[in-house]
mmCIF file of C-alpha atoms in Angstrom:
data_model
loop_
_atom_site.group_PDB
_atom_site.id
_atom_site.type_symbol
_atom_site.label_atom_id
_atom_site.label_comp_id
_atom_site.label_asym_id
_atom_site.label_seq_id
_atom_site.Cartn_x
_atom_site.Cartn_y
_atom_site.Cartn_z
ATOM 1 C CA ASP M 1 -55.346 167.784 100.931
ATOM 2 C CA SER M 2 -58.563 169.715 100.727
ATOM 3 C CA ARG M 3 -57.386 173.060 99.241
ATOM 4 C CA ILE M 4 -60.033 175.430 98.249
ATOM 5 C CA ASN M 5 -59.185 177.900 95.372
ATOM 6 C CA VAL M 6 -60.407 181.356 96.311
ATOM 7 C CA GLU M 7 -61.085 184.023 93.748
ATOM 8 C CA MET M 8 -62.466 187.472 94.776
ATOM 9 C CA SER M 9 -63.693 190.345 92.868
ATOM 10 C CA TRP M 10 -63.596 193.931 94.185
ATOM 11 C CA ILE M 11 -65.221 197.028 92.670
ATOM 12 C CA ILE M 12 -63.853 200.632 93.032
ATOM 13 C CA GLY M 13 -64.941 203.876 91.530
ATOM 14 C CA PHE M 14 -68.461 204.121 93.117
ATOM 15 C CA PRO M 15 -70.162 207.523 93.218
ATOM 16 C CA ASP M 16 -68.824 209.505 96.418
ATOM 17 C CA GLU M 17 -66.086 207.051 97.002
ATOM 18 C CA ARG M 18 -62.961 208.865 98.041
ATOM 19 C CA LYS M 19 -59.229 207.921 97.409
ATOM 20 C CA GLU M 20 -58.995 206.956 101.082
ATOM 21 C CA ASP M 21 -61.892 204.435 100.575
ATOM 22 C CA ILE M 22 -60.191 202.888 97.645
ATOM 23 C CA MET M 23 -56.965 202.526 99.537
ATOM 24 C CA ALA M 24 -58.839 200.969 102.428
ATOM 25 C CA THR M 25 -60.300 198.424 100.063
ATOM 26 C CA LEU M 26 -56.843 197.662 98.652
ATOM 27 C CA GLU M 27 -55.444 197.169 102.277
ATOM 28 C CA LEU M 28 -58.145 194.664 102.865
ATOM 29 C CA VAL M 29 -57.321 192.898 99.593
ATOM 30 C CA LYS M 30 -53.609 192.919 100.927
ATOM 31 C CA TRP M 31 -54.708 191.468 104.204
ATOM 32 C CA ILE M 32 -56.744 188.682 102.704
ATOM 33 C CA LYS M 33 -53.904 187.853 100.252
ATOM 34 C CA GLY M 34 -51.533 187.630 103.319
ATOM 35 C CA GLN M 35 -54.024 185.181 104.933
ATOM 36 C CA LEU M 36 -54.664 183.187 101.707
ATOM 37 C CA PRO M 37 -51.529 183.592 99.719
ATOM 38 C CA GLU M 38 -52.907 181.390 96.812
ATOM 39 C CA SER M 39 -56.082 183.595 96.621
ATOM 40 C CA ILE M 40 -56.662 185.357 93.225
ATOM 41 C CA HIS M 41 -58.125 188.924 93.328
ATOM 42 C CA PHE M 42 -59.634 190.994 90.636
ATOM 43 C CA VAL M 43 -60.270 194.764 91.348
ATOM 44 C CA LYS M 44 -62.560 196.244 88.709
ATOM 45 C CA ALA M 45 -64.103 199.560 87.876
ATOM 46 C CA TYR M 46 -67.718 200.359 88.822
ATOM 47 C CA THR M 47 -70.328 200.614 86.037
ATOM 48 C CA PRO M 48 -73.544 202.446 86.936
ATOM 49 C CA TYR M 49 -76.653 200.500 85.866
ATOM 50 C CA PRO M 50 -79.962 202.273 85.147
ATOM 51 C CA GLY M 51 -82.743 201.726 87.733
ATOM 52 C CA THR M 52 -80.364 201.512 90.574
ATOM 53 C CA GLU M 53 -79.712 204.066 93.397
ATOM 54 C CA LEU M 54 -76.063 204.267 92.572
ATOM 55 C CA PHE M 55 -76.990 205.077 88.954
ATOM 56 C CA LYS M 56 -79.133 208.057 90.064
ATOM 57 C CA ARG M 57 -76.259 209.236 92.250
ATOM 58 C CA ALA M 58 -73.754 208.893 89.414
ATOM 59 C CA VAL M 59 -75.992 210.936 87.145
ATOM 60 C CA GLU M 60 -76.255 213.655 89.978
ATOM 61 C CA LEU M 61 -72.443 213.706 89.914
ATOM 62 C CA GLY M 62 -72.081 214.135 86.238
ATOM 63 C CA PHE M 63 -72.281 210.775 84.679
ATOM 64 C CA THR M 64 -73.832 210.908 81.135
ATOM 65 C CA ALA M 65 -75.690 207.642 80.413
ATOM 66 C CA PRO M 66 -75.466 206.330 76.935
ATOM 67 C CA THR M 67 -78.552 206.884 74.739
ATOM 68 C CA LYS M 68 -77.888 203.852 72.464
ATOM 69 C CA LEU M 69 -77.472 200.289 73.674
ATOM 70 C CA GLU M 70 -74.337 199.709 71.649
ATOM 71 C CA ASP M 71 -72.661 202.788 73.483
ATOM 72 C CA TRP M 72 -72.795 200.753 76.679
ATOM 73 C CA ALA M 73 -70.009 198.651 75.268
ATOM 74 C CA ASN M 74 -67.692 201.522 76.118
ATOM 75 C CA PHE M 75 -68.217 200.838 79.840
ATOM 76 C CA THR M 76 -66.396 197.778 80.999
ATOM 77 C CA ARG M 77 -64.996 196.722 84.389
ATOM 78 C CA ASP M 78 -61.611 196.975 82.951
ATOM 79 C CA ASN M 79 -61.772 200.672 81.926
ATOM 80 C CA CYS M 80 -62.962 203.438 83.916
ATOM 81 C CA ASN M 81 -64.472 206.232 81.761
ATOM 82 C CA LEU M 82 -66.898 207.633 84.228
ATOM 83 C CA ASP M 83 -67.536 211.314 83.985
ATOM 84 C CA TYR M 84 -67.664 211.976 87.675
ATOM 85 C CA ILE M 85 -64.234 210.287 88.276
ATOM 86 C CA LYS M 86 -61.541 213.016 88.075
ATOM 87 C CA ASP M 87 -58.474 210.709 88.050
ATOM 88 C CA LYS M 88 -59.425 207.992 85.733
ATOM 89 C CA TRP M 89 -55.737 206.835 85.438
ATOM 90 C CA PHE M 90 -55.763 206.006 89.151
ATOM 91 C CA ILE M 91 -58.724 203.669 88.889
ATOM 92 C CA ASN M 92 -57.506 202.241 85.722
ATOM 93 C CA SER M 93 -54.036 201.730 87.012
ATOM 94 C CA ILE M 94 -55.374 199.851 90.088
ATOM 95 C CA VAL M 95 -57.404 197.630 87.730
ATOM 96 C CA TYR M 96 -54.416 196.749 85.653
ATOM 97 C CA ILE M 97 -51.912 196.368 88.503
ATOM 98 C CA THR M 98 -54.055 194.047 90.367
ATOM 99 C CA TYR M 99 -54.855 192.039 87.386
ATOM 100 C CA PHE M 100 -51.133 191.523 86.563
ATOM 101 C CA ALA M 101 -50.016 191.234 90.259
ATOM 102 C CA LEU M 102 -52.914 189.288 91.810
ATOM 103 C CA GLY M 103 -55.296 187.840 89.187
ATOM 104 C CA ILE M 104 -53.374 186.340 86.342
ATOM 105 C CA LYS M 105 -52.951 182.664 86.099
ATOM 106 C CA ASP M 106 -50.534 180.794 83.793
ATOM 107 C CA TYR M 107 -53.417 179.744 81.374
ATOM 108 C CA GLY M 108 -54.123 183.444 80.881
ATOM 109 C CA LYS M 109 -50.650 184.440 79.873
ATOM 110 C CA PRO M 110 -49.725 184.678 76.144
ATOM 111 C CA LYS M 111 -47.542 182.239 74.410
ATOM 112 C CA GLY M 112 -44.266 182.782 72.381
ATOM 113 C CA PHE M 113 -42.064 185.860 72.551
ATOM 114 C CA VAL M 114 -44.976 188.011 73.648
ATOM 115 C CA ARG M 115 -44.742 186.422 77.049
ATOM 116 C CA ILE M 116 -41.475 188.068 77.722
ATOM 117 C CA PRO M 117 -42.911 191.632 77.902
ATOM 118 C CA PHE M 118 -46.028 190.334 79.587
ATOM 119 C CA GLU M 119 -43.741 188.683 82.289
ATOM 120 C CA ILE M 120 -42.031 191.952 82.806
ATOM 121 C CA VAL M 121 -45.222 193.779 83.313
ATOM 122 C CA CYS M 122 -46.258 191.076 85.877
ATOM 123 C CA LEU M 123 -43.057 191.805 87.790
ATOM 124 C CA ILE M 124 -43.487 195.554 87.631
ATOM 125 C CA SER M 125 -47.006 195.187 88.770
ATOM 126 C CA LYS M 126 -46.100 193.170 91.771
ATOM 127 C CA LEU M 127 -43.580 195.848 92.694
ATOM 128 C CA ARG M 128 -46.112 198.666 92.168
ATOM 129 C CA TRP M 129 -48.719 196.603 94.307
ATOM 130 C CA LYS M 130 -46.207 196.167 97.119
ATOM 131 C CA LEU M 131 -45.355 199.970 97.100
ATOM 132 C CA ASN M 132 -48.966 201.300 96.437
ATOM 133 C CA PHE M 133 -47.620 203.145 93.460
ATOM 134 C CA PHE M 134 -50.536 203.421 90.969
ATOM 135 C CA SER M 135 -49.362 206.447 89.128
ATOM 136 C CA ILE M 136 -48.004 206.688 85.536
ATOM 137 C CA PRO M 137 -48.554 203.148 84.292
ATOM 138 C CA ILE M 138 -46.452 203.496 81.091
ATOM 139 C CA GLU M 139 -45.766 199.753 80.956
ATOM 140 C CA TYR M 140 -49.552 198.893 80.367
ATOM 141 C CA TYR M 141 -49.473 201.295 77.398
ATOM 142 C CA LEU M 142 -46.415 199.733 75.920
ATOM 143 C CA LEU M 143 -47.676 196.124 76.543
ATOM 144 C CA SER M 144 -50.955 196.950 74.807
ATOM 145 C CA LYS M 145 -49.054 198.218 71.838
ATOM 146 C CA VAL M 146 -47.031 194.959 71.685
ATOM 147 C CA LEU M 147 -50.142 192.712 71.977
ATOM 148 C CA ASN M 148 -52.127 194.576 69.524
ATOM 149 C CA ARG M 149 -49.246 194.449 66.990
ATOM 150 C CA PHE M 150 -48.062 190.877 67.491
ATOM 151 C CA TYR M 151 -50.707 188.874 69.401
ATOM 152 C CA TYR M 152 -54.267 189.996 68.446
ATOM 153 C CA ASN M 153 -53.484 190.366 64.768
#
């Protein structure tokens, strides 16, 4: 058996990207997942980098670049906090939902009783992914509270 593990990364939240563009990207992810059911997919938030054309466009749209190096730590692929994005929750929800529905592997799951709420979030994420429902992700807020309280301390 010569199975190949396929992991793909996708980026959303580009300057001038419309909701329809994001949804088309997600439809492509769904199509590939249908063709390669064992494939792993990570959808991440765009970060503008100085010196690039997209950085210039992001600034034109209202992006305020950090003035100190350490302030760049606030910009991650897992958290959209770009000034020009009006609905940051939409981008962040997609990032979280796709992580739990399409990207997580067994070795990335917590151990012990914290795994129970984690598994619940995975199930909810798979349902959200199937229904294209990316609004009001209250379960991620609750999971982060549980993890911060019992797992990371």
